PDB file of C-alpha atoms in Angstrom:
ATOM      1  CA  MET A  20      12.838  17.288 -30.561  1.00 79.00           C
ATOM      2  CA  ASN A  21      12.069  14.026 -31.274  1.00 91.00           C
ATOM      3  CA  LEU A  22       9.439  11.706 -29.885  1.00 95.00           C
ATOM      4  CA  ILE A  23      10.722   8.176 -29.203  1.00 97.00           C
ATOM      5  CA  THR A  24       7.668   5.904 -29.181  1.00 97.00           C
ATOM      6  CA  ASP A  25       6.744   3.197 -27.028  1.00 96.00           C
ATOM      7  CA  ASP A  26       7.217   0.424 -29.545  1.00 96.00           C
ATOM      8  CA  PHE A  27      10.967   1.773 -30.419  1.00 97.00           C
ATOM      9  CA  ILE A  28      11.733   1.556 -26.813  1.00 97.00           C
ATOM     10  CA  LYS A  29      10.021  -2.562 -26.459  1.00 94.00           C
ATOM     11  CA  ASN A  30      12.016  -3.141 -29.633  1.00 95.00           C
ATOM     12  CA  ASN A  31      15.349  -1.849 -29.289  1.00 96.00           C
ATOM     13  CA  ILE A  32      16.278  -2.123 -25.337  1.00 96.00           C
ATOM     14  CA  SER A  33      16.657  -5.287 -23.791  1.00 95.00           C
ATOM     15  CA  TYR A  34      16.812  -5.735 -19.878  1.00 96.00           C
ATOM     16  CA  LEU A  35      20.169  -7.198 -20.037  1.00 96.00           C
ATOM     17  CA  GLU A  36      21.675  -4.117 -21.591  1.00 96.00           C
ATOM     18  CA  LEU A  37      19.635  -1.872 -19.537  1.00 97.00           C
ATOM     19  CA  ARG A  38      21.166  -3.687 -16.072  1.00 97.00           C
ATOM     20  CA  ASN A  39      24.541  -3.005 -17.522  1.00 97.00           C
ATOM     21  CA  ALA A  40      24.115   0.347 -18.291  1.00 97.00           C
ATOM     22  CA  LEU A  41      22.488   0.903 -15.088  1.00 97.00           C
ATOM     23  CA  LYS A  42      25.391  -0.926 -13.437  1.00 97.00           C
ATOM     24  CA  LEU A  43      28.009   1.252 -15.254  1.00 96.00           C
ATOM     25  CA  ALA A  44      26.311   4.441 -14.208  1.00 96.00           C
ATOM     26  CA  PHE A  45      26.301   3.538 -10.641  1.00 95.00           C
ATOM     27  CA  ARG A  46      29.949   2.303 -10.738  1.00 95.00           C
ATOM     28  CA  GLU A  47      31.152   5.636 -12.149  1.00 93.00           C
ATOM     29  CA  SER A  48      29.343   7.906 -10.016  1.00 89.00           C
ATOM     30  CA  ALA A  49      29.212  10.622 -12.632  1.00 93.00           C
ATOM     31  CA  ILE A  50      25.410  11.331 -12.875  1.00 95.00           C
ATOM     32  CA  GLN A  51      24.132  13.754 -10.294  1.00 94.00           C
ATOM     33  CA  CYS A  52      20.404  13.519  -8.974  1.00 91.00           C
ATOM     34  CA  PRO A  53      18.980  15.597  -6.227  1.00 90.00           C
ATOM     35  CA  PRO A  54      16.037  14.356  -3.982  1.00 84.00           C
ATOM     36  CA  LYS A  55      12.759  14.082  -6.034  1.00 83.00           C
ATOM     37  CA  LEU A  56      10.114  16.464  -5.384  1.00 89.00           C
ATOM     38  CA  ALA A  57       6.847  15.274  -4.413  1.00 86.00           C
ATOM     39  CA  TYR A  58       3.845  17.121  -3.723  1.00 92.00           C
ATOM     40  CA  GLU A  59       0.484  15.804  -2.711  1.00 91.00           C
ATOM     41  CA  TYR A  60      -2.828  16.988  -4.237  1.00 92.00           C
ATOM     42  CA  LYS A  61      -6.803  16.317  -4.324  1.00 89.00           C
ATOM     43  CA  ASN A  62      -8.816  16.389  -7.158  1.00 86.00           C
ATOM     44  CA  GLY A  63     -12.139  15.679  -5.871  1.00 80.00           C
ATOM     45  CA  VAL A  64     -12.304  12.048  -6.962  1.00 82.00           C
ATOM     46  CA  GLY A  65     -11.615   9.509  -4.529  1.00 75.00           C
ATOM     47  CA  THR A  66     -10.079   9.513  -0.939  1.00 79.00           C
ATOM     48  CA  GLU A  67      -6.516   8.908  -1.312  1.00 83.00           C
ATOM     49  CA  ASP A  68      -4.228  11.702  -1.853  1.00 88.00           C
ATOM     50  CA  ASN A  69      -2.460  12.177  -5.517  1.00 90.00           C
ATOM     51  CA  THR A  70       0.985  12.814  -6.045  1.00 90.00           C
ATOM     52  CA  VAL A  71       2.929  14.642  -8.656  1.00 93.00           C
ATOM     53  CA  LEU A  72       6.866  14.022  -8.810  1.00 91.00           C
ATOM     54  CA  LEU A  73       9.701  16.073 -10.438  1.00 94.00           C
ATOM     55  CA  MET A  74      12.830  14.124 -10.633  1.00 94.00           C
ATOM     56  CA  PRO A  75      15.912  15.594 -12.682  1.00 97.00           C
ATOM     57  CA  ALA A  76      19.271  14.450 -13.274  1.00 97.00           C
ATOM     58  CA  TRP A  77      22.266  15.293 -15.210  1.00 97.00           C
ATOM     59  CA  ASP A  78      25.803  14.146 -16.154  1.00 95.00           C
ATOM     60  CA  SER A  79      27.756  17.167 -16.403  1.00 88.00           C
ATOM     61  CA  LYS A  80      28.809  16.653 -19.919  1.00 90.00           C
ATOM     62  CA  LYS A  81      26.149  15.959 -22.518  1.00 95.00           C
ATOM     63  CA  TYR A  82      22.616  15.358 -21.217  1.00 97.00           C
ATOM     64  CA  LEU A  83      20.186  16.826 -18.730  1.00 97.00           C
ATOM     65  CA  GLY A  84      16.660  14.964 -17.886  1.00 98.00           C
ATOM     66  CA  VAL A  85      13.492  15.422 -16.193  1.00 97.00           C
ATOM     67  CA  LYS A  86      10.891  13.252 -15.618  1.00 97.00           C
ATOM     68  CA  LEU A  87       7.283  14.803 -14.639  1.00 96.00           C
ATOM     69  CA  ILE A  88       4.958  11.845 -13.352  1.00 90.00           C
ATOM     70  CA  THR A  89       1.824  11.490 -11.382  1.00 92.00           C
ATOM     71  CA  ALA A  90       0.554   8.902  -9.263  1.00 87.00           C
ATOM     72  CA  THR A  91      -3.347   8.823  -8.962  1.00 89.00           C
ATOM     73  CA  PRO A  92      -4.579   5.770  -7.038  1.00 85.00           C
ATOM     74  CA  ASN A  93      -8.300   6.213  -7.990  1.00 86.00           C
ATOM     75  CA  ASN A  94      -7.297   5.178 -11.421  1.00 87.00           C
ATOM     76  CA  ARG A  95      -7.199   1.679 -10.357  1.00 80.00           C
ATOM     77  CA  THR A  96     -11.291   1.678 -10.456  1.00 85.00           C
ATOM     78  CA  ILE A  97     -11.379   3.311 -13.785  1.00 87.00           C
ATOM     79  CA  ASP A  98      -8.926   1.029 -15.639  1.00 82.00           C
ATOM     80  CA  ILE A  99      -6.346   4.000 -16.186  1.00 86.00           C
ATOM     81  CA  PRO A 100      -2.727   3.392 -15.176  1.00 81.00           C
ATOM     82  CA  TYR A 101      -1.802   4.617 -11.835  1.00 80.00           C
ATOM     83  CA  LEU A 102       1.417   6.479 -12.971  1.00 82.00           C
ATOM     84  CA  ASN A 103       1.222   8.996 -15.813  1.00 91.00           C
ATOM     85  CA  GLY A 104       3.886  11.321 -17.122  1.00 94.00           C
ATOM     86  CA  LEU A 105       6.414  12.474 -19.525  1.00 97.00           C
ATOM     87  CA  TYR A 106      10.436  12.322 -19.708  1.00 97.00           C
ATOM     88  CA  VAL A 107      12.140  15.417 -21.373  1.00 98.00           C
ATOM     89  CA  LEU A 108      15.515  14.709 -22.267  1.00 98.00           C
ATOM     90  CA  PHE A 109      17.703  17.824 -22.871  1.00 98.00           C
ATOM     91  CA  SER A 110      21.413  18.664 -24.284  1.00 97.00           C
ATOM     92  CA  ALA A 111      23.740  19.899 -21.270  1.00 96.00           C
ATOM     93  CA  GLU A 112      25.503  21.773 -23.544  1.00 95.00           C
ATOM     94  CA  ASN A 113      23.004  24.237 -24.806  1.00 95.00           C
ATOM     95  CA  GLY A 114      19.992  23.673 -22.917  1.00 95.00           C
ATOM     96  CA  MET A 115      17.918  22.601 -26.058  1.00 96.00           C
ATOM     97  CA  PRO A 116      15.344  19.924 -25.581  1.00 97.00           C
ATOM     98  CA  LEU A 117      16.802  16.839 -27.533  1.00 97.00           C
ATOM     99  CA  ALA A 118      13.807  14.149 -26.889  1.00 97.00           C
ATOM    100  CA  THR A 119      10.376  13.386 -25.334  1.00 97.00           C
ATOM    101  CA  MET A 120       9.376   9.628 -23.986  1.00 97.00           C
ATOM    102  CA  ASP A 121       6.489   7.996 -21.878  1.00 95.00           C
ATOM    103  CA  ALA A 122       7.500   7.998 -18.417  1.00 94.00           C
ATOM    104  CA  LYS A 123       5.316   5.372 -17.503  1.00 91.00           C
ATOM    105  CA  LEU A 124       7.192   3.104 -19.268  1.00 94.00           C
ATOM    106  CA  ILE A 125      10.528   4.319 -18.314  1.00 94.00           C
ATOM    107  CA  THR A 126       9.316   4.042 -14.674  1.00 92.00           C
ATOM    108  CA  ASN A 127       8.277   0.767 -15.366  1.00 93.00           C
ATOM    109  CA  MET A 128      10.963  -0.948 -17.367  1.00 96.00           C
ATOM    110  CA  ARG A 129      13.707   0.753 -15.235  1.00 97.00           C
ATOM    111  CA  THR A 130      12.216  -0.434 -11.904  1.00 96.00           C
ATOM    112  CA  ALA A 131      12.087  -3.918 -13.158  1.00 97.00           C
ATOM    113  CA  ALA A 132      15.717  -3.701 -14.301  1.00 98.00           C
ATOM    114  CA  THR A 133      16.770  -2.105 -11.171  1.00 97.00           C
ATOM    115  CA  SER A 134      15.202  -4.841  -8.823  1.00 98.00           C
ATOM    116  CA  VAL A 135      16.879  -7.386 -11.038  1.00 98.00           C
ATOM    117  CA  LEU A 136      20.060  -5.493 -11.335  1.00 98.00           C
ATOM    118  CA  ALA A 137      20.372  -5.735  -7.032  1.00 98.00           C
ATOM    119  CA  THR A 138      19.086  -9.242  -7.137  1.00 98.00           C
ATOM    120  CA  THR A 139      22.567 -10.493  -9.415  1.00 98.00           C
ATOM    121  CA  PHE A 140      24.281  -9.107  -6.605  1.00 98.00           C
ATOM    122  CA  LEU A 141      22.334 -10.451  -3.634  1.00 98.00           C
ATOM    123  CA  ALA A 142      20.517 -13.548  -4.445  1.00 98.00           C
ATOM    124  CA  LYS A 143      22.360 -16.920  -3.706  1.00 97.00           C
ATOM    125  CA  GLU A 144      24.291 -18.746  -6.327  1.00 93.00           C
ATOM    126  CA  ASN A 145      21.986 -21.005  -8.519  1.00 94.00           C
ATOM    127  CA  ALA A 146      18.981 -19.008  -7.549  1.00 97.00           C
ATOM    128  CA  SER A 147      16.181 -20.736 -10.130  1.00 97.00           C
ATOM    129  CA  SER A 148      12.719 -19.597  -8.463  1.00 98.00           C
ATOM    130  CA  VAL A 149      10.906 -16.261  -7.853  1.00 98.00           C
ATOM    131  CA  LEU A 150       7.675 -15.356  -6.653  1.00 98.00           C
ATOM    132  CA  ILE A 151       6.302 -11.851  -7.712  1.00 98.00           C
ATOM    133  CA  LEU A 152       3.844 -10.559  -5.147  1.00 98.00           C
ATOM    134  CA  GLY A 153       1.559  -7.805  -6.862  1.00 96.00           C
ATOM    135  CA  ASN A 154      -0.295  -8.070 -10.127  1.00 94.00           C
ATOM    136  CA  GLY A 155      -0.322  -4.255 -10.932  1.00 90.00           C
ATOM    137  CA  SER A 156       0.909  -2.274 -13.851  1.00 88.00           C
ATOM    138  CA  LEU A 157       4.525  -3.010 -13.000  1.00 93.00           C
ATOM    139  CA  SER A 158       4.300  -6.933 -12.815  1.00 96.00           C
ATOM    140  CA  PRO A 159       4.430  -7.627 -16.733  1.00 96.00           C
ATOM    141  CA  TYR A 160       7.896  -5.862 -16.921  1.00 97.00           C
ATOM    142  CA  TYR A 161       8.952  -7.889 -13.548  1.00 98.00           C
ATOM    143  CA  ILE A 162       8.169 -10.693 -15.248  1.00 97.00           C
ATOM    144  CA  SER A 163      10.125  -9.751 -18.490  1.00 96.00           C
ATOM    145  CA  ALA A 164      12.953  -8.535 -16.682  1.00 96.00           C
ATOM    146  CA  TYR A 165      13.340 -11.896 -14.004  1.00 97.00           C
ATOM    147  CA  ALA A 166      12.770 -14.237 -16.890  1.00 95.00           C
ATOM    148  CA  SER A 167      16.055 -12.537 -18.760  1.00 94.00           C
ATOM    149  CA  MET A 168      18.218 -13.254 -15.565  1.00 95.00           C
ATOM    150  CA  VAL A 169      20.518 -16.051 -15.799  1.00 93.00           C
ATOM    151  CA  GLY A 170      19.466 -19.382 -14.076  1.00 95.00           C
ATOM    152  CA  ILE A 171      15.861 -18.308 -13.293  1.00 96.00           C
ATOM    153  CA  LYS A 172      13.435 -21.369 -14.355  1.00 96.00           C
ATOM    154  CA  LYS A 173      10.261 -20.941 -12.523  1.00 97.00           C
ATOM    155  CA  ILE A 174       8.269 -17.191 -11.978  1.00 97.00           C
ATOM    156  CA  TYR A 175       5.121 -17.631  -9.913  1.00 98.00           C
ATOM    157  CA  LEU A 176       2.981 -14.129  -9.950  1.00 98.00           C
ATOM    158  CA  TRP A 177       0.278 -13.934  -7.047  1.00 98.00           C
ATOM    159  CA  GLY A 178      -2.422 -10.862  -6.837  1.00 95.00           C
ATOM    160  CA  ARG A 179      -5.586 -10.663  -5.232  1.00 93.00           C
ATOM    161  CA  ASN A 180      -7.393 -11.554  -8.188  1.00 95.00           C
ATOM    162  CA  LEU A 181      -6.252 -14.836  -9.917  1.00 97.00           C
ATOM    163  CA  GLU A 182      -8.133 -13.795 -13.433  1.00 96.00           C
ATOM    164  CA  LYS A 183      -6.265 -10.799 -13.534  1.00 96.00           C
ATOM    165  CA  SER A 184      -2.770 -12.433 -13.211  1.00 96.00           C
ATOM    166  CA  GLN A 185      -4.061 -15.037 -15.367  1.00 95.00           C
ATOM    167  CA  LYS A 186      -4.540 -12.198 -18.100  1.00 95.00           C
ATOM    168  CA  ILE A 187      -1.271 -10.644 -17.322  1.00 95.00           C
ATOM    169  CA  VAL A 188       0.679 -14.068 -18.123  1.00 94.00           C
ATOM    170  CA  ASP A 189      -1.228 -14.968 -21.132  1.00 92.00           C
ATOM    171  CA  LYS A 190      -0.451 -11.497 -22.787  1.00 93.00           C
ATOM    172  CA  LEU A 191       3.158 -12.100 -22.330  1.00 92.00           C
ATOM    173  CA  ASN A 192       5.092 -13.175 -25.497  1.00 79.00           C
ATOM    174  CA  LEU A 193       8.334 -14.526 -23.537  1.00 79.00           C
ATOM    175  CA  THR A 194      11.019 -16.471 -25.573  1.00 67.00           C
ATOM    176  CA  ASP A 195      13.203 -17.215 -22.317  1.00 65.00           C
ATOM    177  CA  SER A 196      13.068 -20.611 -20.686  1.00 74.00           C
ATOM    178  CA  ALA A 197      11.438 -19.669 -17.282  1.00 90.00           C
ATOM    179  CA  GLU A 198       8.182 -20.997 -16.635  1.00 93.00           C
ATOM    180  CA  ILE A 199       5.669 -18.461 -15.563  1.00 95.00           C
ATOM    181  CA  LYS A 200       2.732 -19.204 -13.375  1.00 95.00           C
ATOM    182  CA  PRO A 201      -0.013 -17.502 -11.892  1.00 97.00           C
ATOM    183  CA  VAL A 202      -1.155 -18.589  -8.108  1.00 98.00           C
ATOM    184  CA  ALA A 203      -4.251 -18.014  -6.236  1.00 97.00           C
ATOM    185  CA  THR A 204      -1.989 -18.206  -2.837  1.00 96.00           C
ATOM    186  CA  TYR A 205       1.088 -17.670  -1.892  1.00 96.00           C
ATOM    187  CA  LYS A 206       1.656 -18.417   1.674  1.00 95.00           C
ATOM    188  CA  ASP A 207       2.524 -22.187   0.968  1.00 94.00           C
ATOM    189  CA  LEU A 208       4.832 -20.747  -1.670  1.00 96.00           C
ATOM    190  CA  ILE A 209       7.240 -18.270   0.142  1.00 97.00           C
ATOM    191  CA  SER A 210       9.585 -20.797   1.999  1.00 96.00           C
ATOM    192  CA  SER A 211      10.156 -22.774  -1.170  1.00 97.00           C
ATOM    193  CA  VAL A 212      11.223 -19.953  -3.812  1.00 98.00           C
ATOM    194  CA  ASP A 213      14.678 -18.288  -3.876  1.00 98.00           C
ATOM    195  CA  ILE A 214      13.925 -14.706  -4.411  1.00 98.00           C
ATOM    196  CA  VAL A 215      10.559 -13.269  -3.426  1.00 98.00           C
ATOM    197  CA  SER A 216       9.763  -9.828  -5.259  1.00 98.00           C
ATOM    198  CA  CYS A 217       7.144  -7.268  -3.580  1.00 97.00           C
ATOM    199  CA  ILE A 218       5.364  -4.763  -6.095  1.00 96.00           C
ATOM    200  CA  THR A 219       2.563  -3.699  -4.203  1.00 93.00           C
ATOM    201  CA  SER A 220       1.046  -0.821  -2.288  1.00 87.00           C
ATOM    202  CA  SER A 221       0.465  -2.981   0.861  1.00 89.00           C
ATOM    203  CA  HIS A 222      -0.270  -1.347   4.090  1.00 90.00           C
ATOM    204  CA  GLU A 223      -0.074  -4.513   5.854  1.00 93.00           C
ATOM    205  CA  PRO A 224       2.890  -6.900   5.900  1.00 95.00           C
ATOM    206  CA  LEU A 225       2.444  -9.467   3.063  1.00 96.00           C
ATOM    207  CA  VAL A 226       5.474 -11.878   4.602  1.00 96.00           C
ATOM    208  CA  ASN A 227       6.331 -11.995   8.312  1.00 97.00           C
ATOM    209  CA  ILE A 228       9.128 -13.964  10.263  1.00 97.00           C
ATOM    210  CA  GLU A 229       7.321 -17.364   9.938  1.00 97.00           C
ATOM    211  CA  ASP A 230       7.136 -17.283   6.221  1.00 96.00           C
ATOM    212  CA  ILE A 231      10.849 -17.209   5.181  1.00 97.00           C
ATOM    213  CA  SER A 232      13.696 -19.224   5.055  1.00 97.00           C
ATOM    214  CA  LYS A 233      17.580 -19.260   5.001  1.00 97.00           C
ATOM    215  CA  GLY A 234      19.287 -18.291   1.874  1.00 97.00           C
ATOM    216  CA  GLN A 235      16.312 -16.361   0.331  1.00 98.00           C
ATOM    217  CA  HIS A 236      16.507 -12.541  -1.342  1.00 98.00           C
ATOM    218  CA  TYR A 237      14.038 -10.187  -0.980  1.00 98.00           C
ATOM    219  CA  ASP A 238      13.333  -7.429  -3.630  1.00 98.00           C
ATOM    220  CA  LEU A 239      11.027  -4.729  -2.214  1.00 96.00           C
ATOM    221  CA  ALA A 240       9.989  -2.069  -4.638  1.00 94.00           C
ATOM    222  CA  GLY A 241       6.583  -1.350  -3.236  1.00 90.00           C
ATOM    223  CA  ALA A 242       5.315   0.412  -0.287  1.00 80.00           C
ATOM    224  CA  TYR A 243       7.150   3.891  -1.194  1.00 79.00           C
ATOM    225  CA  THR A 244       5.487   5.665   1.845  1.00 80.00           C
ATOM    226  CA  GLU A 245       6.141   5.443   5.562  1.00 83.00           C
ATOM    227  CA  ASN A 246       2.651   4.224   5.875  1.00 83.00           C
ATOM    228  CA  MET A 247       3.231   1.294   3.489  1.00 88.00           C
ATOM    229  CA  GLN A 248       4.676  -1.925   4.339  1.00 92.00           C
ATOM    230  CA  GLU A 249       5.279  -5.338   2.477  1.00 94.00           C
ATOM    231  CA  VAL A 250       7.069  -7.294   4.875  1.00 95.00           C
ATOM    232  CA  SER A 251       7.154  -7.372   8.878  1.00 95.00           C
ATOM    233  CA  THR A 252      10.013  -5.384  10.881  1.00 95.00           C
ATOM    234  CA  ASP A 253      11.021  -8.949  11.722  1.00 97.00           C
ATOM    235  CA  VAL A 254      11.811 -10.126   8.034  1.00 96.00           C
ATOM    236  CA  VAL A 255      13.791  -6.345   7.845  1.00 96.00           C
ATOM    237  CA  ALA A 256      15.601  -6.977  11.268  1.00 96.00           C
ATOM    238  CA  THR A 257      16.615 -10.895  10.001  1.00 97.00           C
ATOM    239  CA  SER A 258      17.809  -9.674   6.789  1.00 97.00           C
ATOM    240  CA  LYS A 259      20.985  -8.127   5.630  1.00 97.00           C
ATOM    241  CA  VAL A 260      19.614  -5.140   4.348  1.00 97.00           C
ATOM    242  CA  PHE A 261      20.810  -2.856   1.115  1.00 97.00           C
ATOM    243  CA  THR A 262      18.972  -0.077  -0.553  1.00 95.00           C
ATOM    244  CA  ASP A 263      19.175   1.777  -3.866  1.00 93.00           C
ATOM    245  CA  ASN A 264      20.234   4.884  -2.075  1.00 88.00           C
ATOM    246  CA  PHE A 265      20.940   6.581   1.433  1.00 88.00           C
ATOM    247  CA  ASP A 266      19.300  10.021   0.565  1.00 82.00           C
ATOM    248  CA  VAL A 267      15.752   9.125   0.080  1.00 81.00           C
ATOM    249  CA  THR A 268      15.008   5.463   0.652  1.00 86.00           C
ATOM    250  CA  LEU A 269      15.621   5.522   4.432  1.00 86.00           C
ATOM    251  CA  GLU A 270      13.603   8.241   4.994  1.00 83.00           C
ATOM    252  CA  HIS A 271      10.418   6.858   3.053  1.00 82.00           C
ATOM    253  CA  ALA A 272      10.345   3.243   2.806  1.00 87.00           C
ATOM    254  CA  GLY A 273       7.873   1.820   5.412  1.00 83.00           C
ATOM    255  CA  GLU A 274       9.257  -1.299   6.251  1.00 92.00           C
ATOM    256  CA  LEU A 275      12.901   0.688   6.885  1.00 91.00           C
ATOM    257  CA  VAL A 276      11.082   3.498   8.607  1.00 89.00           C
ATOM    258  CA  LYS A 277       9.102   1.050  11.039  1.00 92.00           C
ATOM    259  CA  ALA A 278      11.930  -1.028  11.705  1.00 93.00           C
ATOM    260  CA  PHE A 279      13.972   2.016  12.678  1.00 92.00           C
ATOM    261  CA  SER A 280      11.397   3.458  15.016  1.00 93.00           C
ATOM    262  CA  GLU A 281      11.012  -0.055  16.762  1.00 94.00           C
ATOM    263  CA  GLY A 282      14.817  -0.077  17.292  1.00 95.00           C
ATOM    264  CA  LYS A 283      14.910  -3.303  15.153  1.00 96.00           C
ATOM    265  CA  LEU A 284      17.235  -1.635  12.678  1.00 93.00           C
ATOM    266  CA  THR A 285      20.008   1.157  13.023  1.00 93.00           C
ATOM    267  CA  ARG A 286      20.942   3.086   9.730  1.00 92.00           C
ATOM    268  CA  GLU A 287      24.522   1.681  10.555  1.00 94.00           C
ATOM    269  CA  ASP A 288      22.843  -2.032   9.883  1.00 95.00           C
ATOM    270  CA  ILE A 289      22.538  -1.096   6.346  1.00 95.00           C
ATOM    271  CA  LYS A 290      25.062  -2.641   4.283  1.00 96.00           C
ATOM    272  CA  GLY A 291      25.572  -0.622   1.281  1.00 95.00           C
ATOM    273  CA  ASP A 292      23.633   1.124  -1.666  1.00 95.00           C
ATOM    274  CA  PHE A 293      24.280   0.651  -5.292  1.00 95.00           C
ATOM    275  CA  LYS A 294      27.244   2.523  -5.494  1.00 94.00           C
ATOM    276  CA  PHE A 295      28.475  -0.150  -3.301  1.00 96.00           C
ATOM    277  CA  MET A 296      27.242  -3.045  -4.799  1.00 97.00           C
ATOM    278  CA  CYS A 297      27.947  -1.729  -8.218  1.00 96.00           C
ATOM    279  CA  LYS A 298      31.630  -1.252  -7.774  1.00 96.00           C
ATOM    280  CA  ASP A 299      32.751  -4.710  -8.982  1.00 95.00           C
ATOM    281  CA  ASP A 300      31.268  -7.681 -10.539  1.00 95.00           C
ATOM    282  CA  VAL A 301      31.296 -10.026  -7.243  1.00 96.00           C
ATOM    283  CA  SER A 302      28.674 -11.226  -4.859  1.00 96.00           C
ATOM    284  CA  LYS A 303      27.663  -9.052  -2.173  1.00 97.00           C
ATOM    285  CA  ARG A 304      26.464 -12.251  -0.304  1.00 95.00           C
ATOM    286  CA  GLN A 305      28.404 -13.449   2.191  1.00 94.00           C
ATOM    287  CA  THR A 306      26.961 -16.929   2.691  1.00 95.00           C
ATOM    288  CA  GLN A 307      24.753 -19.035   0.875  1.00 95.00           C
ATOM    289  CA  GLU A 308      22.533 -19.245   4.212  1.00 96.00           C
ATOM    290  CA  GLU A 309      21.958 -15.417   4.998  1.00 97.00           C
ATOM    291  CA  ILE A 310      18.794 -13.674   4.172  1.00 98.00           C
ATOM    292  CA  THR A 311      19.296 -10.836   2.076  1.00 98.00           C
ATOM    293  CA  LEU A 312      16.771  -7.948   1.485  1.00 98.00           C
ATOM    294  CA  PHE A 313      17.045  -5.087  -1.378  1.00 97.00           C
ATOM    295  CA  LYS A 314      14.663  -1.862  -0.744  1.00 95.00           C
ATOM    296  CA  CYS A 315      14.287   0.767  -3.512  1.00 92.00           C
ATOM    297  CA  THR A 316      12.254   3.749  -3.796  1.00 88.00           C
ATOM    298  CA  GLY A 317      13.496   4.672  -7.323  1.00 89.00           C
ATOM    299  CA  MET A 318      16.423   7.282  -8.153  1.00 92.00           C
ATOM    300  CA  ALA A 319      16.481   9.863 -11.197  1.00 94.00           C
ATOM    301  CA  LEU A 320      19.861   8.471 -12.298  1.00 96.00           C
ATOM    302  CA  GLU A 321      17.912   5.344 -13.535  1.00 96.00           C
ATOM    303  CA  ASP A 322      15.705   7.218 -15.603  1.00 97.00           C
ATOM    304  CA  LEU A 323      18.553   9.427 -16.944  1.00 98.00           C
ATOM    305  CA  VAL A 324      20.267   6.490 -18.042  1.00 97.00           C
ATOM    306  CA  PHE A 325      17.668   4.990 -19.844  1.00 98.00           C
ATOM    307  CA  ALA A 326      16.507   8.105 -21.923  1.00 97.00           C
ATOM    308  CA  ILE A 327      20.126   8.317 -23.118  1.00 97.00           C
ATOM    309  CA  LEU A 328      20.126   4.685 -23.936  1.00 97.00           C
ATOM    310  CA  ALA A 329      17.008   5.357 -26.191  1.00 97.00           C
ATOM    311  CA  TYR A 330      17.968   8.606 -27.400  1.00 97.00           C
ATOM    312  CA  GLU A 331      21.461   7.194 -28.556  1.00 96.00           C
ATOM    313  CA  LYS A 332      19.830   3.926 -30.255  1.00 95.00           C
ATOM    314  CA  GLN A 333      17.610   5.857 -32.198  1.00 93.00           C
ATOM    315  CA  LYS A 334      20.224   8.454 -33.452  1.00 88.00           C
ATOM    316  CA  SER A 335      22.139   5.416 -34.377  1.00 81.00           C
TER     317      SER A 335
END
């Protein structure tokens, strides 16, 4: 069984080819991924619950993969990554393990690629500016993924600690043309950017109805539990809402769960999932003035696509 290193992945997999592989996988609908299994546990450190997740997927042909990942909130206080785990790729033909790789890197890269894939279908034509809210472990991957998107010229990064945001930007070595700028505040920027990407674990809305403007796209990849919320339910109600999948996200994403409970959104209001968006290469935005919103909580399909891409590149 091969170990596929982080260095190999970073040096050999681009966001563009990852987005294309994901688009094809959603279009073909060949990969099966049952709902993720999540269990909460205590560890005697900190007050928040920890989570262990098991995420299998298979293509019923050549490959089967399983991601085992832990989410440990208290790690933020001791400078250890919040997410940790392993990914194991198996042969679907004989059940033998083929390769292992770091689940944290897979999760970070595929999450960013997935958000940008949705954005290519939902952002307005000629979108050129992005505001990223959240400077946690995902932020450098989101900056890199959005910088790889055609047309993006400016990327702003906001976090509660400006010094941390500056360090993240300084460590990036991007050859793309986008200008990347850390900002101390974000409220004065929201209405002027084309895309707002939220990657936080906030329990209170960061964006309210008075902050938004016509033609924007909201990419929400944080707030993965019912108690978290990155935008207000009024923002959700005003937007044309899309999701990564109907099976899990509608049950766990705080913004959607709360909008449902308040009667501001129904399941029938969700315009489509990734299968719908990726069925062709046509934009799913109907007008340049409408506000679109994409909410994701992640799918094992994305991990398997990534693992197969990495394994086949290493093999070649």
